[in-house]
């Protein structure tokens, strides 16, 4: 019997944990990618369950080791959400963060217990706040004074108080790009400390019979590797909690100090370390709580990107070439900014490999040109690949986060399908959009 020759993918750290090269072809979770592309078409998004499971377990173990059992991990569903993904994260014991009534509806359809769901959002319309309250959502993370006043009013008539946290703008930022830094006092998110807004929010919340204020939340940015910023933000929030305890006898019992851990998109990058992240947060919270003699609150973290990015791989078909005099040639593919807006939005960088020859030596660098009618739709500005034939499959790794969740049907191109891969099994968890879907709202 012939034995399959199995090797690790080069630059394995940017591919799903289950990726391997078998008979010189890229496989994920022992699934043949060419067969999946033939069955579901391209562009096709693949999601490796083993990667998500492994990362979720690392977060859980690291946080428990560093802080004890009074911890919750909520998946920030803005990174990637559909019913299948919500079910998967629920099966791993995680809660969910949602930012809209739509994400909440998906969580409900997935059977996620609503006390494990938190709602965030700076511009959440009142109807969606009401939807969350009526559904019995676990926590609302209140972003601003107007939202707080609206909720206080709405919940005053209800039999049970709505549990809330306050989102603080700590005036500490981190993150790889201005668009993903969320913690400045001038950012649109959260209530500043220095101008008294945060203190006013505590005062109003404590006066509201329909609200139960249990904690504070902050988020300083995504793609974060800045431990000092994380520590500083935690210190500021705990100092504020101490002040509020002294002035209003309010005790912080839940604490959600955020900043999304960086993932490696490119072979020369390293992902932020989960254990260091958990230790940094846990130690800073312990230290601050000891200093102010606050009993340790429940610690909540809400990873999005770092949980799903590496699990995702986008498969595209090569549709043509263009030779450029004095520049890199283009390789045209059948997807682009419609399914992955990040390169156009933040200059995000990706790498790629040919599915049938992932280890073949590259020739000259090429540009991977998206199919959409924008000059800026170049998925990768420079990637060294072997000469690719029309019809060949190109795989782009680290495609699980902020890709499909930001996808559009621009140019009338239906959004791709998503297939969950797990130990040799492939499950279609979101079908490709159809032309009928594109017209479903047209009257
Ligand atoms: C409030 C909040 N929570 C969680 C996240 C998820 O961050 P990440 O995807 O970097 O883990 C974000 C992202 O910006 C956020 O704003």
GROMACS .gro file of C-alpha atoms and ligand atoms in nm:
model
  459
    1UNK     CA    1   0.000   0.000   0.000
    2UNK     CA    2   0.122   0.347  -0.084
    3UNK     CA    3   0.205   0.569   0.217
    4UNK     CA    4   0.108   0.933   0.194
    5UNK     CA    5   0.403   1.163   0.224
    6UNK     CA    6   0.297   1.415   0.492
    7UNK     CA    7   0.490   1.733   0.575
    8UNK     CA    8   0.426   2.050   0.764
    9UNK     CA    9   0.333   2.357   0.565
   10UNK     CA   10   0.621   2.602   0.529
   11UNK     CA   11   0.553   2.897   0.763
   12UNK     CA   12   0.315   2.670   0.953
   13UNK     CA   13   0.240   2.943   1.209
   14UNK     CA   14   0.026   3.137   0.959
   15UNK     CA   15  -0.173   2.830   0.852
   16UNK     CA   16  -0.441   2.643   1.046
   17UNK     CA   17  -0.303   2.403   1.305
   18UNK     CA   18  -0.430   2.106   1.102
   19UNK     CA   19  -0.270   2.220   0.774
   20UNK     CA   20  -0.028   1.979   0.613
   21UNK     CA   21   0.127   1.900   0.279
   22UNK     CA   22   0.027   1.556   0.157
   23UNK     CA   23   0.172   1.431  -0.170
   24UNK     CA   24   0.286   1.789  -0.232
   25UNK     CA   25  -0.070   1.926  -0.198
   26UNK     CA   26  -0.210   2.149   0.075
   27UNK     CA   27  -0.460   1.980   0.306
   28UNK     CA   28  -0.651   2.115   0.604
   29UNK     CA   29  -0.800   1.884   0.865
   30UNK     CA   30  -0.712   1.596   0.628
   31UNK     CA   31  -0.953   1.741   0.371
   32UNK     CA   32  -0.854   1.777   0.007
   33UNK     CA   33  -0.896   2.143  -0.087
   34UNK     CA   34  -0.930   2.085  -0.460
   35UNK     CA   35  -1.222   1.850  -0.392
   36UNK     CA   36  -1.387   2.111  -0.171
   37UNK     CA   37  -1.340   2.380  -0.436
   38UNK     CA   38  -1.491   2.146  -0.696
   39UNK     CA   39  -1.791   2.078  -0.470
   40UNK     CA   40  -1.861   2.429  -0.338
   41UNK     CA   41  -1.698   2.655  -0.597
   42UNK     CA   42  -1.461   2.946  -0.536
   43UNK     CA   43  -1.407   3.183  -0.369
   44UNK     CA   44  -1.453   2.950  -0.077
   45UNK     CA   45  -1.381   3.012   0.290
   46UNK     CA   46  -1.262   2.724   0.506
   47UNK     CA   47  -1.257   2.722   0.885
   48UNK     CA   48  -1.050   2.475   1.082
   49UNK     CA   49  -1.231   2.366   1.398
   50UNK     CA   50  -0.913   2.228   1.554
   51UNK     CA   51  -0.746   2.569   1.542
   52UNK     CA   52  -1.039   2.739   1.714
   53UNK     CA   53  -1.065   2.463   1.974
   54UNK     CA   54  -0.694   2.472   2.051
   55UNK     CA   55  -0.685   2.851   2.085
   56UNK     CA   56  -1.001   2.857   2.299
   57UNK     CA   57  -0.851   2.594   2.529
   58UNK     CA   58  -0.526   2.790   2.556
   59UNK     CA   59  -0.715   3.106   2.651
   60UNK     CA   60  -0.921   2.920   2.906
   61UNK     CA   61  -0.627   2.735   3.063
   62UNK     CA   62  -0.404   3.043   3.068
   63UNK     CA   63  -0.667   3.264   3.226
   64UNK     CA   64  -0.764   3.008   3.489
   65UNK     CA   65  -0.402   2.944   3.571
   66UNK     CA   66  -0.330   3.315   3.605
   67UNK     CA   67  -0.650   3.428   3.777
   68UNK     CA   68  -0.856   3.131   3.899
   69UNK     CA   69  -1.200   3.016   3.801
   70UNK     CA   70  -1.380   3.352   3.828
   71UNK     CA   71  -1.330   3.424   3.459
   72UNK     CA   72  -1.541   3.439   3.142
   73UNK     CA   73  -1.431   3.430   2.782
   74UNK     CA   74  -1.664   3.592   2.535
   75UNK     CA   75  -1.599   3.551   2.165
   76UNK     CA   76  -1.624   3.892   1.994
   77UNK     CA   77  -1.857   3.781   1.719
   78UNK     CA   78  -1.790   4.081   1.495
   79UNK     CA   79  -1.481   3.889   1.378
   80UNK     CA   80  -1.692   3.616   1.214
   81UNK     CA   81  -2.045   3.510   1.293
   82UNK     CA   82  -2.310   3.279   1.162
   83UNK     CA   83  -2.520   3.013   1.331
   84UNK     CA   84  -2.256   2.742   1.288
   85UNK     CA   85  -1.977   2.954   1.434
   86UNK     CA   86  -2.197   3.057   1.728
   87UNK     CA   87  -2.275   2.689   1.796
   88UNK     CA   88  -1.909   2.598   1.778
   89UNK     CA   89  -1.797   2.864   2.026
   90UNK     CA   90  -2.086   2.778   2.256
   91UNK     CA   91  -1.981   2.412   2.249
   92UNK     CA   92  -1.636   2.526   2.362
   93UNK     CA   93  -1.784   2.693   2.669
   94UNK     CA   94  -1.745   3.051   2.549
   95UNK     CA   95  -1.995   3.333   2.575
   96UNK     CA   96  -2.058   3.581   2.295
   97UNK     CA   97  -2.026   3.955   2.244
   98UNK     CA   98  -2.268   4.102   1.994
   99UNK     CA   99  -2.296   4.456   1.863
  100UNK     CA  100  -2.638   4.453   1.702
  101UNK     CA  101  -2.984   4.305   1.704
  102UNK     CA  102  -2.879   4.101   1.400
  103UNK     CA  103  -2.587   3.938   1.577
  104UNK     CA  104  -2.814   3.881   1.876
  105UNK     CA  105  -3.070   3.707   1.652
  106UNK     CA  106  -2.797   3.477   1.519
  107UNK     CA  107  -2.690   3.394   1.876
  108UNK     CA  108  -3.052   3.314   1.960
  109UNK     CA  109  -3.093   3.093   1.653
  110UNK     CA  110  -2.775   2.909   1.754
  111UNK     CA  111  -2.924   2.833   2.095
  112UNK     CA  112  -2.664   3.038   2.283
  113UNK     CA  113  -2.791   3.094   2.640
  114UNK     CA  114  -2.859   3.467   2.651
  115UNK     CA  115  -2.712   3.519   2.994
  116UNK     CA  116  -2.381   3.437   2.822
  117UNK     CA  117  -2.431   3.714   2.567
  118UNK     CA  118  -2.320   4.076   2.606
  119UNK     CA  119  -2.425   4.366   2.384
  120UNK     CA  120  -2.186   4.648   2.299
  121UNK     CA  121  -2.216   4.943   2.067
  122UNK     CA  122  -2.179   5.318   2.052
  123UNK     CA  123  -2.467   5.386   1.815
  124UNK     CA  124  -2.702   5.101   1.895
  125UNK     CA  125  -3.054   5.217   1.807
  126UNK     CA  126  -3.306   5.212   2.094
  127UNK     CA  127  -3.508   4.940   1.919
  128UNK     CA  128  -3.207   4.708   1.935
  129UNK     CA  129  -3.137   4.794   2.300
  130UNK     CA  130  -3.500   4.707   2.371
  131UNK     CA  131  -3.468   4.386   2.170
  132UNK     CA  132  -3.169   4.286   2.384
  133UNK     CA  133  -3.344   4.370   2.713
  134UNK     CA  134  -3.660   4.185   2.612
  135UNK     CA  135  -3.460   3.882   2.498
  136UNK     CA  136  -3.301   3.861   2.843
  137UNK     CA  137  -2.946   3.943   2.742
  138UNK     CA  138  -2.689   3.887   3.016
  139UNK     CA  139  -2.514   4.224   3.008
  140UNK     CA  140  -2.535   4.549   2.818
  141UNK     CA  141  -2.207   4.734   2.800
  142UNK     CA  142  -2.331   5.091   2.802
  143UNK     CA  143  -2.126   5.316   2.578
  144UNK     CA  144  -2.242   5.671   2.652
  145UNK     CA  145  -2.468   5.885   2.871
  146UNK     CA  146  -2.753   5.902   2.619
  147UNK     CA  147  -2.763   5.525   2.594
  148UNK     CA  148  -2.755   5.502   2.972
  149UNK     CA  149  -3.043   5.749   3.014
  150UNK     CA  150  -3.249   5.569   2.752
  151UNK     CA  151  -3.191   5.232   2.919
  152UNK     CA  152  -3.260   5.373   3.266
  153UNK     CA  153  -3.591   5.503   3.140
  154UNK     CA  154  -3.685   5.188   2.949
  155UNK     CA  155  -3.585   4.946   3.224
  156UNK     CA  156  -3.756   5.146   3.502
  157UNK     CA  157  -4.087   4.989   3.398
  158UNK     CA  158  -3.957   4.634   3.396
  159UNK     CA  159  -3.988   4.377   3.675
  160UNK     CA  160  -3.619   4.277   3.680
  161UNK     CA  161  -3.325   4.516   3.651
  162UNK     CA  162  -3.099   4.494   3.349
  163UNK     CA  163  -2.739   4.417   3.441
  164UNK     CA  164  -2.492   4.656   3.283
  165UNK     CA  165  -2.124   4.744   3.259
  166UNK     CA  166  -1.999   5.087   3.165
  167UNK     CA  167  -1.762   5.127   2.873
  168UNK     CA  168  -1.484   5.361   2.974
  169UNK     CA  169  -1.256   5.547   2.732
  170UNK     CA  170  -0.933   5.506   2.927
  171UNK     CA  171  -0.726   5.740   2.709
  172UNK     CA  172  -0.480   5.459   2.640
  173UNK     CA  173  -0.453   5.316   2.291
  174UNK     CA  174  -0.280   5.028   2.118
  175UNK     CA  175  -0.317   4.853   1.784
  176UNK     CA  176  -0.150   4.825   1.449
  177UNK     CA  177  -0.360   5.079   1.256
  178UNK     CA  178  -0.550   5.399   1.348
  179UNK     CA  179  -0.879   5.239   1.245
  180UNK     CA  180  -0.845   4.959   1.498
  181UNK     CA  181  -0.741   5.171   1.800
  182UNK     CA  182  -1.040   5.206   2.024
  183UNK     CA  183  -0.929   5.346   2.359
  184UNK     CA  184  -0.846   5.717   2.312
  185UNK     CA  185  -1.048   5.969   2.514
  186UNK     CA  186  -1.134   6.124   2.176
  187UNK     CA  187  -1.237   5.789   2.024
  188UNK     CA  188  -1.605   5.743   1.950
  189UNK     CA  189  -1.626   5.457   2.202
  190UNK     CA  190  -1.681   5.487   2.572
  191UNK     CA  191  -1.701   5.749   2.842
  192UNK     CA  192  -1.390   5.951   2.929
  193UNK     CA  193  -1.253   5.951   3.281
  194UNK     CA  194  -1.095   6.294   3.295
  195UNK     CA  195  -1.395   6.510   3.207
  196UNK     CA  196  -1.622   6.347   3.464
  197UNK     CA  197  -1.842   6.161   3.214
  198UNK     CA  198  -1.758   5.818   3.355
  199UNK     CA  199  -1.828   5.934   3.713
  200UNK     CA  200  -2.157   6.087   3.602
  201UNK     CA  201  -2.250   5.754   3.440
  202UNK     CA  202  -2.189   5.569   3.767
  203UNK     CA  203  -2.403   5.825   3.950
  204UNK     CA  204  -2.690   5.793   3.702
  205UNK     CA  205  -2.671   5.414   3.687
  206UNK     CA  206  -2.684   5.382   4.066
  207UNK     CA  207  -2.992   5.605   4.077
  208UNK     CA  208  -3.173   5.396   3.813
  209UNK     CA  209  -3.397   5.134   3.974
  210UNK     CA  210  -3.412   4.937   3.649
  211UNK     CA  211  -3.034   4.903   3.614
  212UNK     CA  212  -2.785   4.690   3.800
  213UNK     CA  213  -2.435   4.827   3.749
  214UNK     CA  214  -2.181   4.550   3.809
  215UNK     CA  215  -1.869   4.651   3.628
  216UNK     CA  216  -1.643   4.839   3.392
  217UNK     CA  217  -1.526   4.763   3.042
  218UNK     CA  218  -1.259   4.916   2.819
  219UNK     CA  219  -1.098   4.818   2.490
  220UNK     CA  220  -0.780   4.983   2.370
  221UNK     CA  221  -0.742   4.833   2.022
  222UNK     CA  222  -0.701   4.529   1.804
  223UNK     CA  223  -0.382   4.358   1.674
  224UNK     CA  224  -0.237   4.454   2.011
  225UNK     CA  225   0.106   4.356   2.146
  226UNK     CA  226   0.157   4.644   2.388
  227UNK     CA  227   0.159   4.498   2.739
  228UNK     CA  228   0.248   4.831   2.901
  229UNK     CA  229  -0.064   4.992   2.751
  230UNK     CA  230  -0.277   4.706   2.878
  231UNK     CA  231  -0.135   4.744   3.229
  232UNK     CA  232  -0.181   5.119   3.223
  233UNK     CA  233  -0.544   5.092   3.113
  234UNK     CA  234  -0.618   4.841   3.389
  235UNK     CA  235  -0.452   5.065   3.647
  236UNK     CA  236  -0.660   5.365   3.540
  237UNK     CA  237  -0.987   5.174   3.551
  238UNK     CA  238  -0.916   5.026   3.892
  239UNK     CA  239  -0.822   5.369   4.028
  240UNK     CA  240  -1.158   5.491   3.901
  241UNK     CA  241  -1.335   5.193   4.059
  242UNK     CA  242  -1.163   5.277   4.388
  243UNK     CA  243  -1.276   5.639   4.363
  244UNK     CA  244  -1.634   5.533   4.295
  245UNK     CA  245  -1.628   5.294   4.589
  246UNK     CA  246  -1.509   5.568   4.821
  247UNK     CA  247  -1.749   5.830   4.687
  248UNK     CA  248  -2.059   5.621   4.620
  249UNK     CA  249  -2.000   5.288   4.793
  250UNK     CA  250  -2.017   5.115   4.456
  251UNK     CA  251  -1.823   4.789   4.430
  252UNK     CA  252  -1.677   4.663   4.104
  253UNK     CA  253  -1.766   4.294   4.073
  254UNK     CA  254  -1.707   4.241   3.700
  255UNK     CA  255  -1.418   4.374   3.497
  256UNK     CA  256  -1.364   4.350   3.122
  257UNK     CA  257  -1.029   4.508   3.031
  258UNK     CA  258  -0.986   4.460   2.660
  259UNK     CA  259  -0.743   4.485   2.382
  260UNK     CA  260  -0.744   4.220   2.110
  261UNK     CA  261  -0.431   4.009   2.088
  262UNK     CA  262  -0.230   4.034   1.765
  263UNK     CA  263  -0.221   3.748   1.517
  264UNK     CA  264   0.057   3.679   1.265
  265UNK     CA  265  -0.062   3.747   0.912
  266UNK     CA  266   0.278   3.730   0.744
  267UNK     CA  267   0.552   3.466   0.768
  268UNK     CA  268   0.790   3.714   0.931
  269UNK     CA  269   0.541   3.804   1.208
  270UNK     CA  270   0.479   3.633   1.540
  271UNK     CA  271   0.137   3.616   1.703
  272UNK     CA  272   0.094   3.775   2.044
  273UNK     CA  273   0.141   3.511   2.313
  274UNK     CA  274  -0.183   3.400   2.479
  275UNK     CA  275  -0.019   3.303   2.809
  276UNK     CA  276   0.167   3.636   2.834
  277UNK     CA  277  -0.157   3.819   2.755
  278UNK     CA  278  -0.350   3.629   3.024
  279UNK     CA  279  -0.071   3.675   3.280
  280UNK     CA  280  -0.036   4.044   3.204
  281UNK     CA  281  -0.405   4.108   3.251
  282UNK     CA  282  -0.440   3.885   3.558
  283UNK     CA  283  -0.132   4.028   3.731
  284UNK     CA  284  -0.233   4.388   3.660
  285UNK     CA  285  -0.584   4.325   3.796
  286UNK     CA  286  -0.447   4.152   4.108
  287UNK     CA  287  -0.197   4.428   4.167
  288UNK     CA  288  -0.454   4.705   4.127
  289UNK     CA  289  -0.707   4.526   4.343
  290UNK     CA  290  -0.450   4.470   4.617
  291UNK     CA  291  -0.347   4.831   4.600
  292UNK     CA  292  -0.703   4.959   4.635
  293UNK     CA  293  -0.821   4.666   4.849
  294UNK     CA  294  -1.096   4.577   4.605
  295UNK     CA  295  -1.208   4.210   4.616
  296UNK     CA  296  -1.105   4.041   4.290
  297UNK     CA  297  -1.384   4.095   4.036
  298UNK     CA  298  -1.498   3.844   3.775
  299UNK     CA  299  -1.255   3.886   3.487
  300UNK     CA  300  -1.399   3.893   3.135
  301UNK     CA  301  -1.200   3.889   2.812
  302UNK     CA  302  -1.341   3.909   2.463
  303UNK     CA  303  -1.107   3.779   2.193
  304UNK     CA  304  -1.227   3.796   1.835
  305UNK     CA  305  -0.948   3.801   1.579
  306UNK     CA  306  -0.707   3.581   1.774
  307UNK     CA  307  -0.968   3.307   1.807
  308UNK     CA  308  -1.071   3.272   1.443
  309UNK     CA  309  -0.822   3.448   1.212
  310UNK     CA  310  -0.572   3.164   1.183
  311UNK     CA  311  -0.848   2.906   1.148
  312UNK     CA  312  -0.965   3.061   0.821
  313UNK     CA  313  -0.830   3.003   0.471
  314UNK     CA  314  -0.974   3.165   0.159
  315UNK     CA  315  -0.955   2.966  -0.164
  316UNK     CA  316  -0.959   3.152  -0.495
  317UNK     CA  317  -0.928   3.040  -0.856
  318UNK     CA  318  -0.680   3.209  -1.086
  319UNK     CA  319  -0.876   3.361  -1.375
  320UNK     CA  320  -0.592   3.522  -1.573
  321UNK     CA  321  -0.263   3.712  -1.583
  322UNK     CA  322  -0.148   4.057  -1.678
  323UNK     CA  323   0.215   4.129  -1.752
  324UNK     CA  324   0.333   4.466  -1.628
  325UNK     CA  325   0.637   4.633  -1.777
  326UNK     CA  326   0.854   4.770  -1.497
  327UNK     CA  327   0.639   4.623  -1.216
  328UNK     CA  328   0.507   4.300  -1.073
  329UNK     CA  329   0.270   4.100  -1.290
  330UNK     CA  330  -0.091   4.061  -1.183
  331UNK     CA  331  -0.256   3.731  -1.113
  332UNK     CA  332  -0.632   3.782  -1.146
  333UNK     CA  333  -0.847   3.590  -0.900
  334UNK     CA  334  -1.222   3.540  -0.866
  335UNK     CA  335  -1.256   3.721  -0.531
  336UNK     CA  336  -1.111   4.022  -0.353
  337UNK     CA  337  -1.251   4.318  -0.162
  338UNK     CA  338  -1.606   4.182  -0.172
  339UNK     CA  339  -1.503   3.896   0.057
  340UNK     CA  340  -1.196   4.052   0.220
  341UNK     CA  341  -1.202   4.427   0.260
  342UNK     CA  342  -0.902   4.445   0.494
  343UNK     CA  343  -0.630   4.515   0.236
  344UNK     CA  344  -0.834   4.805   0.090
  345UNK     CA  345  -0.949   4.928   0.430
  346UNK     CA  346  -0.631   4.907   0.637
  347UNK     CA  347  -0.356   4.813   0.392
  348UNK     CA  348  -0.363   4.473   0.558
  349UNK     CA  349  -0.104   4.227   0.432
  350UNK     CA  350  -0.146   3.860   0.348
  351UNK     CA  351   0.056   3.578   0.206
  352UNK     CA  352  -0.063   3.299  -0.027
  353UNK     CA  353   0.026   2.953  -0.159
  354UNK     CA  354  -0.080   2.738  -0.450
  355UNK     CA  355  -0.295   2.450  -0.330
  356UNK     CA  356  -0.143   2.200  -0.571
  357UNK     CA  357   0.219   2.307  -0.516
  358UNK     CA  358   0.256   2.484  -0.180
  359UNK     CA  359   0.625   2.399  -0.152
  360UNK     CA  360   0.733   2.461  -0.513
  361UNK     CA  361   0.997   2.732  -0.545
  362UNK     CA  362   0.856   3.074  -0.629
  363UNK     CA  363   0.947   3.264  -0.943
  364UNK     CA  364   0.908   3.643  -0.939
  365UNK     CA  365   0.668   3.819  -0.698
  366UNK     CA  366   0.318   3.881  -0.832
  367UNK     CA  367   0.025   4.098  -0.727
  368UNK     CA  368  -0.296   3.914  -0.649
  369UNK     CA  369  -0.557   4.130  -0.819
  370UNK     CA  370  -0.912   4.118  -0.685
  371UNK     CA  371  -1.196   4.101  -0.938
  372UNK     CA  372  -1.386   4.406  -0.813
  373UNK     CA  373  -1.407   4.733  -1.003
  374UNK     CA  374  -1.177   4.937  -0.781
  375UNK     CA  375  -0.810   4.995  -0.860
  376UNK     CA  376  -0.748   4.953  -0.488
  377UNK     CA  377  -0.881   4.600  -0.497
  378UNK     CA  378  -0.547   4.423  -0.488
  379UNK     CA  379  -0.566   4.149  -0.230
  380UNK     CA  380  -0.188   4.107  -0.202
  381UNK     CA  381   0.056   4.370  -0.332
  382UNK     CA  382   0.349   4.133  -0.346
  383UNK     CA  383   0.366   3.760  -0.302
  384UNK     CA  384   0.623   3.516  -0.434
  385UNK     CA  385   0.446   3.223  -0.600
  386UNK     CA  386   0.538   2.956  -0.853
  387UNK     CA  387   0.402   3.029  -1.202
  388UNK     CA  388   0.026   2.976  -1.164
  389UNK     CA  389  -0.194   2.844  -1.440
  390UNK     CA  390  -0.542   2.978  -1.510
  391UNK     CA  391  -0.783   2.765  -1.308
  392UNK     CA  392  -0.530   2.687  -1.033
  393UNK     CA  393  -0.632   2.731  -0.672
  394UNK     CA  394  -0.465   2.994  -0.455
  395UNK     CA  395  -0.503   2.968  -0.077
  396UNK     CA  396  -0.480   3.279   0.141
  397UNK     CA  397  -0.428   3.200   0.511
  398UNK     CA  398  -0.528   3.389   0.827
  399UNK     CA  399  -0.856   3.474   0.656
  400UNK     CA  400  -1.098   3.390   0.936
  401UNK     CA  401  -1.142   3.731   1.103
  402UNK     CA  402  -1.301   4.051   0.971
  403UNK     CA  403  -1.333   3.905   0.621
  404UNK     CA  404  -1.672   3.737   0.571
  405UNK     CA  405  -1.814   3.946   0.855
  406UNK     CA  406  -1.737   4.258   0.650
  407UNK     CA  407  -1.820   4.102   0.312
  408UNK     CA  408  -2.046   4.270   0.060
  409UNK     CA  409  -2.212   4.174  -0.265
  410UNK     CA  410  -2.042   4.466  -0.445
  411UNK     CA  411  -2.055   4.434  -0.823
  412UNK     CA  412  -2.332   4.178  -0.780
  413UNK     CA  413  -2.084   3.912  -0.676
  414UNK     CA  414  -2.249   3.670  -0.433
  415UNK     CA  415  -2.074   3.626  -0.100
  416UNK     CA  416  -1.874   3.302  -0.065
  417UNK     CA  417  -1.971   2.985   0.118
  418UNK     CA  418  -1.807   2.886   0.447
  419UNK     CA  419  -1.712   2.526   0.518
  420UNK     CA  420  -1.612   2.405   0.864
  421UNK     CA  421  -1.340   2.138   0.854
  422UNK     CA  422  -1.288   1.896   1.138
  423UNK     CA  423  -1.085   1.574   1.137
  424UNK     CA  424  -1.155   1.476   0.780
  425UNK     CA  425  -1.514   1.603   0.782
  426UNK     CA  426  -1.629   1.905   0.583
  427UNK     CA  427  -1.954   2.075   0.687
  428UNK     CA  428  -2.106   2.355   0.486
  429UNK     CA  429  -2.210   2.603   0.756
  430UNK     CA  430  -2.298   2.894   0.531
  431UNK     CA  431  -2.393   2.844   0.168
  432UNK     CA  432  -2.284   3.075  -0.109
  433UNK     CA  433  -2.517   3.367  -0.171
  434UNK     CA  434  -2.732   3.321  -0.482
  435UNK     CA  435  -2.852   3.566  -0.745
  436UNK     CA  436  -3.198   3.520  -0.591
  437UNK     CA  437  -3.053   3.633  -0.255
  438UNK     CA  438  -2.912   3.941  -0.428
  439UNK     CA  439  -3.261   4.034  -0.546
  440UNK     CA  440  -3.457   3.913  -0.244
  441UNK     CA  441  -3.512   4.265  -0.109
  442UNK     CA  442  -3.592   4.427  -0.442
  443UNK     CA  443  -3.954   4.524  -0.496
  444LIG     C1  444  -1.527   4.614   2.248
  444LIG     C2  445  -1.450   4.518   2.166
  444LIG     N1  446  -1.440   4.392   2.209
  444LIG     C3  447  -1.372   4.299   2.138
  444LIG     C4  448  -1.313   4.332   2.018
  444LIG     C5  449  -1.241   4.224   1.944
  444LIG     O1  450  -1.107   4.254   1.926
  444LIG     P1  451  -1.014   4.151   1.853
  444LIG     O2  452  -1.083   4.105   1.731
  444LIG     O3  453  -0.890   4.226   1.825
  444LIG     O4  454  -0.989   4.038   1.949
  444LIG     C6  455  -1.322   4.462   1.969
  444LIG     C7  456  -1.260   4.497   1.842
  444LIG     O5  457  -1.235   4.609   1.808
  444LIG     C8  458  -1.392   4.559   2.046
  444LIG     O6  459  -1.402   4.685   2.005
   0.00000   0.00000   0.00000
